[in-house]
CSV table of C-alpha atoms in Angstrom, one decimal:
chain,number,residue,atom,x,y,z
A,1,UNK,CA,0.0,0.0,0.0
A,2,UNK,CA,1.0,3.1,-1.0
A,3,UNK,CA,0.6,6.6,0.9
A,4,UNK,CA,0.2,9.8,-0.7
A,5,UNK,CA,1.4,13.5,1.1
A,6,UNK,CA,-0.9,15.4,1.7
A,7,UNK,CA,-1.0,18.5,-0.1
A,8,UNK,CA,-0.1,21.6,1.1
A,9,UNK,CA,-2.7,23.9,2.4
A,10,UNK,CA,-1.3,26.5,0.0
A,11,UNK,CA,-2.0,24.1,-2.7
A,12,UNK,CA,-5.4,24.2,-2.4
A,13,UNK,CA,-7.5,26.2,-4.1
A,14,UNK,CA,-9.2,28.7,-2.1
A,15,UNK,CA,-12.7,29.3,-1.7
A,16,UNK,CA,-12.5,32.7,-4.3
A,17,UNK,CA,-11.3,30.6,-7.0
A,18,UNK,CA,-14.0,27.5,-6.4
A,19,UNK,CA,-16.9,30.2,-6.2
A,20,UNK,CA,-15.1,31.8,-9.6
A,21,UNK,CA,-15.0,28.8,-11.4
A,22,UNK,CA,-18.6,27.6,-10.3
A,23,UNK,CA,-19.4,30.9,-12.0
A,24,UNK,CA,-17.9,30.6,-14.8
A,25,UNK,CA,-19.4,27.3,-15.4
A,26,UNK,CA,-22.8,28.0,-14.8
A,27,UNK,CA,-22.5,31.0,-17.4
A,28,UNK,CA,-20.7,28.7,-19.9
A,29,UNK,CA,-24.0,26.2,-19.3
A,30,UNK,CA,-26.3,29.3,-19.8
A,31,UNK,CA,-24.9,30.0,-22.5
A,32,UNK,CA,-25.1,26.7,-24.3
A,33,UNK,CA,-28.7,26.6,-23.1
A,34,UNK,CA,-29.8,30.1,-24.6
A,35,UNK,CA,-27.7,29.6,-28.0
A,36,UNK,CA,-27.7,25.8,-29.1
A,37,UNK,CA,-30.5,23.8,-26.9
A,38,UNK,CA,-33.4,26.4,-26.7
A,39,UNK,CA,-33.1,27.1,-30.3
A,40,UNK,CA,-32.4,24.0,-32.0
A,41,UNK,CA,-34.9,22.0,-29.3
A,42,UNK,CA,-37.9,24.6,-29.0
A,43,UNK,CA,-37.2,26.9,-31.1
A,44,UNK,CA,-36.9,29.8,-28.8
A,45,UNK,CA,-34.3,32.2,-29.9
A,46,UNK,CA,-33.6,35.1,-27.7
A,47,UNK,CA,-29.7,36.0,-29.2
A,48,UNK,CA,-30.5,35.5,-32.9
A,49,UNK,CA,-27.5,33.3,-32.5
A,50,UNK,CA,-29.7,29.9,-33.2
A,51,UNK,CA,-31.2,31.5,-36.4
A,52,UNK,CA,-27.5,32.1,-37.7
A,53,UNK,CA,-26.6,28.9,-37.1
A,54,UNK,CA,-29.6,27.4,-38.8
A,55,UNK,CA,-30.5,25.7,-35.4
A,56,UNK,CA,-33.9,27.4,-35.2
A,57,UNK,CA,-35.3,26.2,-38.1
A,58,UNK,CA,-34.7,22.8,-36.8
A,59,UNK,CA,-36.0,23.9,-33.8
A,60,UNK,CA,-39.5,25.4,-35.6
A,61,UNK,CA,-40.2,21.6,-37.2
A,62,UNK,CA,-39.7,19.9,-34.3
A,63,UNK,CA,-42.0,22.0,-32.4
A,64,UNK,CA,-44.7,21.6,-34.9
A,65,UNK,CA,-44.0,17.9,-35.2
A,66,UNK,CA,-45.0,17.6,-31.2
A,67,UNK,CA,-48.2,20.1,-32.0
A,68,UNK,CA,-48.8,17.5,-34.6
A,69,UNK,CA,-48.6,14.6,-32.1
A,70,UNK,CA,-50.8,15.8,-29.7
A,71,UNK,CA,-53.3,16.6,-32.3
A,72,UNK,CA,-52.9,13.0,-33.4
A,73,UNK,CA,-53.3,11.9,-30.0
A,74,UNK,CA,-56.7,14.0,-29.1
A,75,UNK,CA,-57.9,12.6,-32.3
A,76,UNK,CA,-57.2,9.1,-31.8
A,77,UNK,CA,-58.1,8.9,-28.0
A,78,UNK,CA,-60.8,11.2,-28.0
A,79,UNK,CA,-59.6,13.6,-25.0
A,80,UNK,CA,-59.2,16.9,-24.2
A,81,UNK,CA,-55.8,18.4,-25.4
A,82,UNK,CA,-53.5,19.1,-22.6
A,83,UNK,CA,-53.7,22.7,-20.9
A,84,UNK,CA,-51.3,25.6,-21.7
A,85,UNK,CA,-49.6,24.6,-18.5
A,86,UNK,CA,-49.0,20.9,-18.8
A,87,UNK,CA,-48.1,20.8,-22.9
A,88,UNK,CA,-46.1,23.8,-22.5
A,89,UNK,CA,-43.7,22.0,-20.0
A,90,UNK,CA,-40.5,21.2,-21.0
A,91,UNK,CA,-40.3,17.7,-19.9
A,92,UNK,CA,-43.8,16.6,-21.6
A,93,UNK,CA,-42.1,18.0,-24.7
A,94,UNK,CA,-38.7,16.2,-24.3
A,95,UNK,CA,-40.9,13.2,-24.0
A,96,UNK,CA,-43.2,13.9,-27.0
A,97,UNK,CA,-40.4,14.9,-29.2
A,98,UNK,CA,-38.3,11.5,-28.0
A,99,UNK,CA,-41.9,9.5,-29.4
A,100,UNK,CA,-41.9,11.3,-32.6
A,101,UNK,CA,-37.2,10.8,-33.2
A,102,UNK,CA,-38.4,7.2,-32.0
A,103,UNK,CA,-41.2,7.0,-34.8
A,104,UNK,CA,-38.8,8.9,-37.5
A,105,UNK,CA,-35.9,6.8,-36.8
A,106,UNK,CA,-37.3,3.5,-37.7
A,107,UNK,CA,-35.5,2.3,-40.7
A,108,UNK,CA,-38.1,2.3,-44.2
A,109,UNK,CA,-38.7,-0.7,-45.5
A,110,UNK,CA,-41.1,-2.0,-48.4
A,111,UNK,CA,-42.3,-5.7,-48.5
A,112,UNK,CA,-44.6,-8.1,-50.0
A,113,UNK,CA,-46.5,-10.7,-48.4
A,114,UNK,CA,-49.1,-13.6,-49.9
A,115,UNK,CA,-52.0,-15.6,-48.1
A,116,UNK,CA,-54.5,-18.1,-49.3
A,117,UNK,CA,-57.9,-18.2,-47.7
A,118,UNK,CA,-60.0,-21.2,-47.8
A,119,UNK,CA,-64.0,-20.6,-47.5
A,120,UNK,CA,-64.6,-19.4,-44.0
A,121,UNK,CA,-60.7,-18.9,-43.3
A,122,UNK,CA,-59.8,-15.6,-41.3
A,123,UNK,CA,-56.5,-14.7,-41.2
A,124,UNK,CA,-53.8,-10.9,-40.2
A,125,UNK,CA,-51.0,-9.4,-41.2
A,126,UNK,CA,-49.2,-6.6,-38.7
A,127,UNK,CA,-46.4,-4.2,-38.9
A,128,UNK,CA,-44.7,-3.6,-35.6
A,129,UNK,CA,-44.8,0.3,-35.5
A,130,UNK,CA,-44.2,3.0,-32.7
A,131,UNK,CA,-47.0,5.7,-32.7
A,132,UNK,CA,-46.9,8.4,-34.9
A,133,UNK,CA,-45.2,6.4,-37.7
A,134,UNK,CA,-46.6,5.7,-41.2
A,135,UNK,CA,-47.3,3.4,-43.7
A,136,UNK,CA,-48.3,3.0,-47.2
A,137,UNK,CA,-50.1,-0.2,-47.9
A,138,UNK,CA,-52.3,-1.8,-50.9
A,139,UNK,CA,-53.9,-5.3,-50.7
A,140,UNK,CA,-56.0,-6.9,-53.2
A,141,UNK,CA,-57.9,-10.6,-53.2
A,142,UNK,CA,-56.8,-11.3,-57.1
A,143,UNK,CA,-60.3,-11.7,-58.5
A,144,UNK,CA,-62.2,-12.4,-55.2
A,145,UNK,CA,-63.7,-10.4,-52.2
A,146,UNK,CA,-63.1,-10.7,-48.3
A,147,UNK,CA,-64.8,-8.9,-45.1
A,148,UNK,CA,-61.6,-7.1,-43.4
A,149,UNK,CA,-60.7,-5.2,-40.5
A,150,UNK,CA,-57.5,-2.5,-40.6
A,151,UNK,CA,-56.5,-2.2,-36.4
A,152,UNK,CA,-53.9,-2.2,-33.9
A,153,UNK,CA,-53.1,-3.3,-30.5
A,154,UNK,CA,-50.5,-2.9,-27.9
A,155,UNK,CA,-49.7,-2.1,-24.3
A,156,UNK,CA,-53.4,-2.4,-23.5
A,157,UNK,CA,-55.0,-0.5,-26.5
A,158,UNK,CA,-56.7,-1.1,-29.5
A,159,UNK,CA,-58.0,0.5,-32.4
A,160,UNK,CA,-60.0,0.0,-35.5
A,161,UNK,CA,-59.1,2.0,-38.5
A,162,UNK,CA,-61.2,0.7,-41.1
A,163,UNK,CA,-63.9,-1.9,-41.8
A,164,UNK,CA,-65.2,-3.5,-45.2
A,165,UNK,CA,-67.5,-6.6,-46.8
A,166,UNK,CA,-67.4,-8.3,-49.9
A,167,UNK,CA,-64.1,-6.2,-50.7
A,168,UNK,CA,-61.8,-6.9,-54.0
A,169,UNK,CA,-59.1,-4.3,-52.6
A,170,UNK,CA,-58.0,-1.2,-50.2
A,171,UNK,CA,-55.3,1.1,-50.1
A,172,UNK,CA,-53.9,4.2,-47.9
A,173,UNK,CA,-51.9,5.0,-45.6
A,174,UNK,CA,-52.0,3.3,-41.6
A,175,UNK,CA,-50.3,5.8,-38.9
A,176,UNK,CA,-49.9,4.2,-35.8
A,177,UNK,CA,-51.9,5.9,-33.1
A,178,UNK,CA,-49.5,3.8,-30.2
A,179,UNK,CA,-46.7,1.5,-29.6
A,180,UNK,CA,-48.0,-1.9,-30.8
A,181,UNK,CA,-48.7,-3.9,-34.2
A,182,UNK,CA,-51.0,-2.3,-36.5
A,183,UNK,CA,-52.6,-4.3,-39.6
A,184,UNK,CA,-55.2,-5.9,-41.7
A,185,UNK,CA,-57.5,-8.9,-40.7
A,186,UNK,CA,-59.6,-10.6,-43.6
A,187,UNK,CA,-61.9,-13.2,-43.3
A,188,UNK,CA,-63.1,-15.1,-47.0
A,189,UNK,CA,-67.0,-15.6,-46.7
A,190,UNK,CA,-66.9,-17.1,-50.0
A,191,UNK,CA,-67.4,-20.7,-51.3
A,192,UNK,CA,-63.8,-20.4,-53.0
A,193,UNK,CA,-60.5,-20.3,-51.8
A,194,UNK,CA,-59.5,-16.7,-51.9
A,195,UNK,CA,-55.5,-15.3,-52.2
A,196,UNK,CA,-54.8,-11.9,-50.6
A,197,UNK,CA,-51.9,-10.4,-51.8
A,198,UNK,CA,-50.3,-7.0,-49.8
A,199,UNK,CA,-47.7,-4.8,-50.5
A,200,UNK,CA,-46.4,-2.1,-47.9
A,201,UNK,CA,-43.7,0.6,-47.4
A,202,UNK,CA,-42.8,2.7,-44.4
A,203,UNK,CA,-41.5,3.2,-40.9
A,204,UNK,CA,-42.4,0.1,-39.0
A,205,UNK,CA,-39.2,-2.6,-37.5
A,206,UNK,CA,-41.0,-6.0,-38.9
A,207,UNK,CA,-44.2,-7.6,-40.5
A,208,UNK,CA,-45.7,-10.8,-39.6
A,209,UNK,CA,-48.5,-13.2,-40.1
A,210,UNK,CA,-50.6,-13.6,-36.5
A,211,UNK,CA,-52.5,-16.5,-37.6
């Protein structure tokens, strides 16, 4: 084992220099806060800096991609939006914002799947999706018709999109309104054997046959 000497009490810095450098610090911090995060985050730009440094443009679509979110939520849940004072907090915007980079950063992918339904058969197809991301899809049953239900589930929810009988085909666009796997279920009611055909592209991490 090994002892160190102590330093020297003149060695040490003294308590004008720790309260100067805890200054200093906290003004560099500020300073970082009021230039780079406020603009490029919320798009509040009190120096002009952020707009010379392009960082409140950034800061501008982001902001509108969380109004966007919440108006997707109210419209998908059915509730009240939040009040000036909860939505305009800063931590229920980190956590928006971290939904939307979430939904956004999902790698885009385009696929083709095939299923054959024998009279009476019911069978789905999901994408795994995190809410707020989209996805183009067209299906068609190559000559024959199917009932069908477009909806979701996950963590607890669940949501139908879009309903149909005796349908050849569909297409549009699905946005996830939550975390979960969102998809088609059709169901052949006819006295042949039916083949569904669907292609999709968009944000969503996998696709999958249920049953």
């Amino acid at each position: 084992m090994f002892n160190s000497q102590a330093p020297a009490p003149d060695d040490l810095p003294s308590s004008k220099q720790l309260i100067k450098s805890t200054v200093i610090a906290a003004a560099a911090a500020a300073a970082i806060l009021v230039t780079v995060v406020l603009p490029s985050e919320y798009a509040i730009d009190p120096t002009g800096v952020g707009s010379a440094l392009g960082l409140t443009a950034m800061g501008e679509i982001k902001t509108q991609l969380a109004e966007e979110a919440e108006m997707d939520r109210v419209k998908s849940t059915g509730t009240m939006p939040a009040s000036p004072q909860q939505g305009s907090s800063l931590i229920d915007r980190i956590i928006r914002e971290f939904g939307i980079a979430q939904a956004h950063a999902q790698e885009m992918r385009k696929d083709e799947m095939s299923l054959t339904l024998q009279p009476g058969e019911g069978a789905e197809i999901k994408l795994t999706m995190v809410k707020g991301a989209k996805a183009n899809y067209a299906w068609s049953a190559n000559g024959g018709k199917v009932n069908f239900d477009t909806h979701g589930d996950g963590g607890g929810e669940n949501i139908s999109y879009e309903k149909g009988r005796g349908a050849a085909d569909d297409s549009g666009i699905i946005e996830a309104a939550f975390d979960g796997n969102h998809g088609w279920f059709w169901r052949n009611r006819t006295s042949e054997p039916v083949t569904v055909t669907l292609t999709t592209d968009g944000a969503y991490t996998e696709i999958k046959r249920m049953m």
